[in-house]
Coordinates of C-alpha atoms in Angstrom, one line a residue:
X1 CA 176.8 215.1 71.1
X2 CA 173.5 214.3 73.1
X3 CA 173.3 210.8 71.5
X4 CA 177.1 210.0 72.0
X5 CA 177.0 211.0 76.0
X6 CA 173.4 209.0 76.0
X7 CA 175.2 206.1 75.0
X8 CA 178.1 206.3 76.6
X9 CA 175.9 207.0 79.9
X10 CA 174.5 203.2 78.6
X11 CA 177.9 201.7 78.4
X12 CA 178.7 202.9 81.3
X13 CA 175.5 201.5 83.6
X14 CA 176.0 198.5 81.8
X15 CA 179.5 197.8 82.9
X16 CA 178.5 199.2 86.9
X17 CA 175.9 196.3 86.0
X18 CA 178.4 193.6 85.4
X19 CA 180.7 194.9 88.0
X20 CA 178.1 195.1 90.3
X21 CA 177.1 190.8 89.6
X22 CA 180.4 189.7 89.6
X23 CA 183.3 192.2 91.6
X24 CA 185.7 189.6 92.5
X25 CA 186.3 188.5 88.7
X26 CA 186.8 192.4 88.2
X27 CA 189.1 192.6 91.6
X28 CA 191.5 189.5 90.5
X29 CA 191.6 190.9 86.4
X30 CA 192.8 194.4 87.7
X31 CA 195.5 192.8 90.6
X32 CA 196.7 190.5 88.4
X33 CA 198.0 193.5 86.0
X34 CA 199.1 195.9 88.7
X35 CA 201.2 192.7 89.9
X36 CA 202.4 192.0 86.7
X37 CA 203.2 195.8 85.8
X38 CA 204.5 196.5 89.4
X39 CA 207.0 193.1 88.8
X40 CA 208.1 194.6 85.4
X41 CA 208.8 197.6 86.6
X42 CA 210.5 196.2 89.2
X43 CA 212.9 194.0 87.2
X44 CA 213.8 196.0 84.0
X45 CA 214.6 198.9 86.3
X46 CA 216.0 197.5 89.6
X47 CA 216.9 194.2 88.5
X48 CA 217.9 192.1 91.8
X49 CA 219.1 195.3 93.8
X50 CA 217.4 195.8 97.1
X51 CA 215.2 198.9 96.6
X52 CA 212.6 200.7 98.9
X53 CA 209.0 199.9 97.7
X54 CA 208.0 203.4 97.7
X55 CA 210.4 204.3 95.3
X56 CA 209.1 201.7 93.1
X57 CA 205.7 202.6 93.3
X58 CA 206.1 206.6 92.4
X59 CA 207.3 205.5 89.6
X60 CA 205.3 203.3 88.4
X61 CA 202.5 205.5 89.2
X62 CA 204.0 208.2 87.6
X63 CA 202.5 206.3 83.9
X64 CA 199.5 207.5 83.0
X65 CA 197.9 204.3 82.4
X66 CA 198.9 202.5 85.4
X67 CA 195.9 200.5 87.4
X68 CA 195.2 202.0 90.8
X69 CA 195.3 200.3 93.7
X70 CA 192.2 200.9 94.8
X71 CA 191.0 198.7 92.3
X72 CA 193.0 195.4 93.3
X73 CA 192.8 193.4 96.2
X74 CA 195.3 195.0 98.6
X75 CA 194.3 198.4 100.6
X76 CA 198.2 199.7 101.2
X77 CA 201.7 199.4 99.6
X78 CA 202.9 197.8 103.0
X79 CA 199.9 194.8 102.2
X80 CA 201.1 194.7 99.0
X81 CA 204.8 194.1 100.0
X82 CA 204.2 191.8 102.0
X83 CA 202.2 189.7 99.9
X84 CA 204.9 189.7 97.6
X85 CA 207.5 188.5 100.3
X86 CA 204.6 185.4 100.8
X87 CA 204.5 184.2 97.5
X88 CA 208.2 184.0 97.1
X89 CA 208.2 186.7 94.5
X90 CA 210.4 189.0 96.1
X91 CA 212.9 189.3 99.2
X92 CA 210.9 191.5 101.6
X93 CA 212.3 193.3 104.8
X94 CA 211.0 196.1 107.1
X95 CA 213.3 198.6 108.3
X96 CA 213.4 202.1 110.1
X97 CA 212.7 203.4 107.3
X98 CA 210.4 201.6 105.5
X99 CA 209.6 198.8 103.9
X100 CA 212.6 197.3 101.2
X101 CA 211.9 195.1 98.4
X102 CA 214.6 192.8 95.6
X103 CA 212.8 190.9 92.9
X104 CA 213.8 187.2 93.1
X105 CA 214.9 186.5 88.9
X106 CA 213.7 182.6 88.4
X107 CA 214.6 182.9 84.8
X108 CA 216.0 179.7 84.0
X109 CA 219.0 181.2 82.3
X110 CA 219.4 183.3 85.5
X111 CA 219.4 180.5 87.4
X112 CA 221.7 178.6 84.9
X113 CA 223.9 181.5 84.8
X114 CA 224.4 181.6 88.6
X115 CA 225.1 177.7 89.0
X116 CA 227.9 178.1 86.8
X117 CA 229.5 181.3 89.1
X118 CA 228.9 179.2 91.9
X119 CA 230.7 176.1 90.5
X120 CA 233.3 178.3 89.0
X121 CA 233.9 180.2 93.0
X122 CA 234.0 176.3 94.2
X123 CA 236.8 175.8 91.6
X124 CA 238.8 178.8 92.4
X125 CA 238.3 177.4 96.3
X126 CA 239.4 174.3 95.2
X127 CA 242.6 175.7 93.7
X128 CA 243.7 178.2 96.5
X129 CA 243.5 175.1 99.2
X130 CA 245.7 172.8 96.2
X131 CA 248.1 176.1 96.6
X132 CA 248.6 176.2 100.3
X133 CA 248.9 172.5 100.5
X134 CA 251.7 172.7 98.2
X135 CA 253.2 175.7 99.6
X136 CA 253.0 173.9 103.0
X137 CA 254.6 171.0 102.0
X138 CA 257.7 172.7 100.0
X139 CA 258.1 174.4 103.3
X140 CA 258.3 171.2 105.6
X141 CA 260.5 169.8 102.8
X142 CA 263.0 172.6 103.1
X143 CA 263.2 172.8 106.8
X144 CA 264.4 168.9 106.4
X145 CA 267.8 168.5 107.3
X146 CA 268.1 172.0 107.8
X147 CA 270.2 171.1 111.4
X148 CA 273.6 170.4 110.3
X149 CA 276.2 168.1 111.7
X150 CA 277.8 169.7 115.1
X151 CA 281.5 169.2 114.8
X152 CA 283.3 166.9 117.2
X153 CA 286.2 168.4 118.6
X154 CA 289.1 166.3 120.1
X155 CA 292.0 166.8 122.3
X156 CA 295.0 166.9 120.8
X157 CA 298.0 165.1 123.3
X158 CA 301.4 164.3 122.7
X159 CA 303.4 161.6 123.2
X160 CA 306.3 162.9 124.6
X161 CA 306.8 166.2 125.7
X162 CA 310.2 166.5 123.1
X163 CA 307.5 166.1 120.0
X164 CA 306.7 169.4 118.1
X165 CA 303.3 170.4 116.7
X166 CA 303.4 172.7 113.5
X167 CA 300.8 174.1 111.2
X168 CA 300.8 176.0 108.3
X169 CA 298.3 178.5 107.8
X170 CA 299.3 179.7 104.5
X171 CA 298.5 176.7 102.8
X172 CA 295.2 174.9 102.2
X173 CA 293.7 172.6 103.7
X174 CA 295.1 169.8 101.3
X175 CA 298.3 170.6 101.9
X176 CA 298.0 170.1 105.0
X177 CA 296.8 167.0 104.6
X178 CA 299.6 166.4 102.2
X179 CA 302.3 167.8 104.4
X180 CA 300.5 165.8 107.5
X181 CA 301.2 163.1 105.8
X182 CA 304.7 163.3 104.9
X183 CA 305.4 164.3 108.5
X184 CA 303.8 162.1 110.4
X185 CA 306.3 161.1 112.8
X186 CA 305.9 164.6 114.0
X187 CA 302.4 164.9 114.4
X188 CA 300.3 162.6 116.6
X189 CA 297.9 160.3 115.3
X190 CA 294.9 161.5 117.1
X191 CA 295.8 165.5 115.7
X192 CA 296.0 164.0 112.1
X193 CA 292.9 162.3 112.6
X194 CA 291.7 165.8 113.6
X195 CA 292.3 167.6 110.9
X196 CA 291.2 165.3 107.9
X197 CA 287.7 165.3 110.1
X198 CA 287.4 169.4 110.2
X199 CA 288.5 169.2 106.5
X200 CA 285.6 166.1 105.6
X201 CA 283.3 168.3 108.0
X202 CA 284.0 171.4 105.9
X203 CA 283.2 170.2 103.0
X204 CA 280.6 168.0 103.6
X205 CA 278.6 171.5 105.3
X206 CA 279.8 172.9 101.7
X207 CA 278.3 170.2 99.6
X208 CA 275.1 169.7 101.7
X209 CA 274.7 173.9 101.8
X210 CA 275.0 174.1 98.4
X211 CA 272.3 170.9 97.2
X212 CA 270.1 172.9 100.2
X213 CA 270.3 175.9 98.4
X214 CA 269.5 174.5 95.0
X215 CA 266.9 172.6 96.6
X216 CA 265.4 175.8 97.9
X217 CA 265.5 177.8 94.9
X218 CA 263.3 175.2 92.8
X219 CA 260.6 175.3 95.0
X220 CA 260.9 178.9 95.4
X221 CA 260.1 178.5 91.4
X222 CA 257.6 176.2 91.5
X223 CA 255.8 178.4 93.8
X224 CA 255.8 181.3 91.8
X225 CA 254.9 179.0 88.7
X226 CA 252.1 178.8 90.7
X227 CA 251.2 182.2 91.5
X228 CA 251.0 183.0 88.3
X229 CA 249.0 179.8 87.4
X230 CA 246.1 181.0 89.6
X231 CA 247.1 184.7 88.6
X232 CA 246.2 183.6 84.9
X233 CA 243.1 181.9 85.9
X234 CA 241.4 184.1 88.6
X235 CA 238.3 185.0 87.4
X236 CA 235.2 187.9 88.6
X237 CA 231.8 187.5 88.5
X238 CA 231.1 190.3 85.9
X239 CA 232.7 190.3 82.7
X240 CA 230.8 193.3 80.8
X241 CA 233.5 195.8 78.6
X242 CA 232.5 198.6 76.2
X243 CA 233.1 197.6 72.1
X244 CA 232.3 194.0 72.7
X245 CA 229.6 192.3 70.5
X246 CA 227.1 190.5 72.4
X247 CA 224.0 188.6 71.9
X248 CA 220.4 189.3 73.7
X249 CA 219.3 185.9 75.1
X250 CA 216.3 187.0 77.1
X251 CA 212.6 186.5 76.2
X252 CA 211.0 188.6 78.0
X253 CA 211.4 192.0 75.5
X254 CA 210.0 189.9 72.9
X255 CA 210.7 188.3 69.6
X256 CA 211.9 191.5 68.5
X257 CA 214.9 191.7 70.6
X258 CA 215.6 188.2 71.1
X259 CA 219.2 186.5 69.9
X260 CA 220.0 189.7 68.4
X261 CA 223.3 190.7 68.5
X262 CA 224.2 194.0 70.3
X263 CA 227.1 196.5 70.7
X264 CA 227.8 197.6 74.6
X265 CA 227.9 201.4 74.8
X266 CA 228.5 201.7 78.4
X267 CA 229.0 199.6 81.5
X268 CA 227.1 200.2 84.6
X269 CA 228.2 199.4 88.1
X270 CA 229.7 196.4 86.6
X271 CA 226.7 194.0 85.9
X272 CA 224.5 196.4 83.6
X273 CA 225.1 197.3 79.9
X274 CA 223.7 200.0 77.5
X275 CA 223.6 198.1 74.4
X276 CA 222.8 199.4 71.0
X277 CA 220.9 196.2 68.4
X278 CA 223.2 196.4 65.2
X279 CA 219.9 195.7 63.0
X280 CA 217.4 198.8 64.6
X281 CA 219.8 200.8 66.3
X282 CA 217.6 200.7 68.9
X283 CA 218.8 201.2 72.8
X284 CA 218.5 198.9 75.8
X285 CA 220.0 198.7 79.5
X286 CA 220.1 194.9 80.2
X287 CA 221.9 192.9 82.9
X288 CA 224.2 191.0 81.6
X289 CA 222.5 187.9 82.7
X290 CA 220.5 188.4 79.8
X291 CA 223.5 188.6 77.8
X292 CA 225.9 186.4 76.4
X293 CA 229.4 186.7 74.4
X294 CA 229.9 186.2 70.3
X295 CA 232.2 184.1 69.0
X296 CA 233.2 185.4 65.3
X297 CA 235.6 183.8 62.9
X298 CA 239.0 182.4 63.3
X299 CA 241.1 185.5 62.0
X300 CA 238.9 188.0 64.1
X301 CA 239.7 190.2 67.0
X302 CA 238.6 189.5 69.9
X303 CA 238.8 190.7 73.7
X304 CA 239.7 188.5 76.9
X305 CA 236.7 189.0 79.6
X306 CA 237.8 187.1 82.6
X307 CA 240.8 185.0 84.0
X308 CA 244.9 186.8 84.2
X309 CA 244.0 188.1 80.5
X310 CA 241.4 190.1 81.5
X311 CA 240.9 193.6 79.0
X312 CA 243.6 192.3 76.3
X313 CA 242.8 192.2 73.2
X314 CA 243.6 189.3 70.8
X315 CA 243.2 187.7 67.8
X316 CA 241.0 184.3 67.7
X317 CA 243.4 181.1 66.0
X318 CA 241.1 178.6 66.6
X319 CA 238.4 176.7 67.6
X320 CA 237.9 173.5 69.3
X321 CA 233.8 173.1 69.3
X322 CA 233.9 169.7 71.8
X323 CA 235.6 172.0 74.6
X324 CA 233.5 174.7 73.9
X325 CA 237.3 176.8 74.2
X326 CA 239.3 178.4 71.7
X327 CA 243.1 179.2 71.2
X328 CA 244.0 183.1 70.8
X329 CA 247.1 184.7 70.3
X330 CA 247.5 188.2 72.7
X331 CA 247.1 191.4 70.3
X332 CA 248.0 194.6 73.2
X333 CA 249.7 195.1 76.3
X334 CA 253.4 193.6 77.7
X335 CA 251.9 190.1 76.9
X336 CA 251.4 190.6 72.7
X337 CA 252.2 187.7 71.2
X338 CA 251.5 185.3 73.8
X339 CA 249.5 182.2 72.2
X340 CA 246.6 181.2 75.6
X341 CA 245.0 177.7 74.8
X342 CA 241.6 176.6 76.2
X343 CA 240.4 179.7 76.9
X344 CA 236.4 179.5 77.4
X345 CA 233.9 180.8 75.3
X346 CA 232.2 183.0 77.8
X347 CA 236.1 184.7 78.5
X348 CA 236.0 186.0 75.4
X349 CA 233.7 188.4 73.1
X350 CA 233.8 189.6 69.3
X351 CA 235.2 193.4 69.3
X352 CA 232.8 196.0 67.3

């Protein structure tokens, strides 16, 4: 026991020695893992949620073999913090209460992932100002010629004061006309003339009503045709449901993990997973950015992830590999049976 502590007293003058000649090569080895094990931390636990930095920091102190930070190159947290907020590693802001911190993920497939929602949210844009465009216009079209004809009444005089006027309401308007006709020595010409224009009036309103309605009711139609377009094609920017089969995409847990497929167990807040790997059984809470859906064989049941189809289940009829979309045919729900076409890859997801 003498000999080991003699030597270990030698070890340990020798590295005081080394410290001692070089500290700053020392300083930046021991910063550069607390930054690196802080950043970890930070991500596989937090993700991109705005978190105060204490928080973070218990925790990770809370691991027996964390570096101190007396050993790195920052005194305080609140140095620390905003160091990070410098060097673009993280969105930094002080508050009341403290100091809050969000990890900034530069993953490329992050960043991949996140063009593609944006482009998708500019689509969806695109589409709802195509609606009210249309909308706008089948409303001008039906207030066209929606001021009818005022009718043009005349007076109705006599020639001589012996003449006789008659009508007959009993009868219709044609025989009126008809009787009119027969008799019209007895009638003036001006009240004949009167009555085959209120009869032409009243049935050119009739005709014109009539063609108005009609026209009315077909863009009524076409407008909820496309309500439920965009109803079939509104889309979220989470997508994560239990009993799917996804695959892990993400590097950064190693080879071990990586492109292996996955069952999700639970879904967190939305964007977050508890997945169980088919080959270890092993456990994992990922984001679902480093996720991504499975495909299986035509034949196979599948479930709908995003769009008006959202949580149905189906069962996959084809592929088309140039479109990257495939053709399914709705297996639950008031829709079963329906056949959807084009439906994207990422919409849909292999069921366990």
């Amino acid at each position: 026991n003498g000999f080991k502590c003699h030597c270990m007293s030698e070890s340990h003058q020798r590295q005081l020695l080394l410290a001692s000649e070089n500290p700053q090569q020392f300083m930046d080895y021991f910063s550069e893992e607390f930054r690196n094990d802080f950043l970890e931390l930070l991500r596989r636990r937090f993700g991109t949620k705005r978190v105060h930095n204490n928080i973070v920091y218990n925790e990770y102190i809370s691991h027996r073999e964390h570096i101190h930070m007396n050993a790195t190159q920052w005194e305080t947290l609140t140095d620390f913090t905003k160091w990070l907020g410098r060097e673009g590693l993280c969105k930094v802001d002080e508050t009341p209460k403290g100091w809050y911190i969000q990890y900034i993920d530069r993953d490329p497939e992050t960043i991949r992932r996140q063009q593609e929602q944006e482009r998708k949210k500019k689509q969806d844009l695109d589409d709802e100002e195509k609606t009210a465009k249309f909308i706008e216009q089948q409303v001008r079209r039906g207030l066209e010629g929606k001021e009818l004809e005022e009718p043009v009444y005349t007076e109705l005089n006599r020639e001589s004061e012996e003449e006789k006027v008659t009508f007959n309401l009993n009868k219709g308007a044609s025989t009126s006309i008809a009787a009119s006709s027969k008799t019209s020595s007895v009638l003036g010409p001006n009240a004949l003339k009167m009555v085959e224009g209120a009869v032409k009036r009243k049935e050119s309103a009739h005709s014109s009503g009539q063609s108005k309605e009609k026209k009315k009711k077909s863009a009524l139609d076409e407008i909820m045709e496309l309500e439920e377009e965009k109803k079939r094609t509104s889309r979220r920017d989470y997508w994560l449901q239990p009993e799917i089969i996804v695959k892990i995409v993400t590097k950064k847990l190693g080879e071990k993990y990586h492109k292996k497929k996955a069952v999700v167990k639970e879904v967190i807040d939305k964007y977050t997973a508890v997945v169980k790997v088919i080959d270890s059984g092993d456990k994992l809470k990922l984001d679902q950015t480093h996720l991504e859906t499975v495909i299986p064989a035509p034949g196979k049941k599948v479930m709908v992830l995003n769009g008006g189809y959202r949580g149905n289940e189906g069962i996959l009829e084809s592929i088309n590999e140039k479109r990257f979309s495939a053709t399914i045919i709705i297996d639950s729900g008031p829709l079963k049976g329906r056949r959807v076409e084009d439906i994207q890859y990422e919409d849909i997801s292999k069921l366990a």
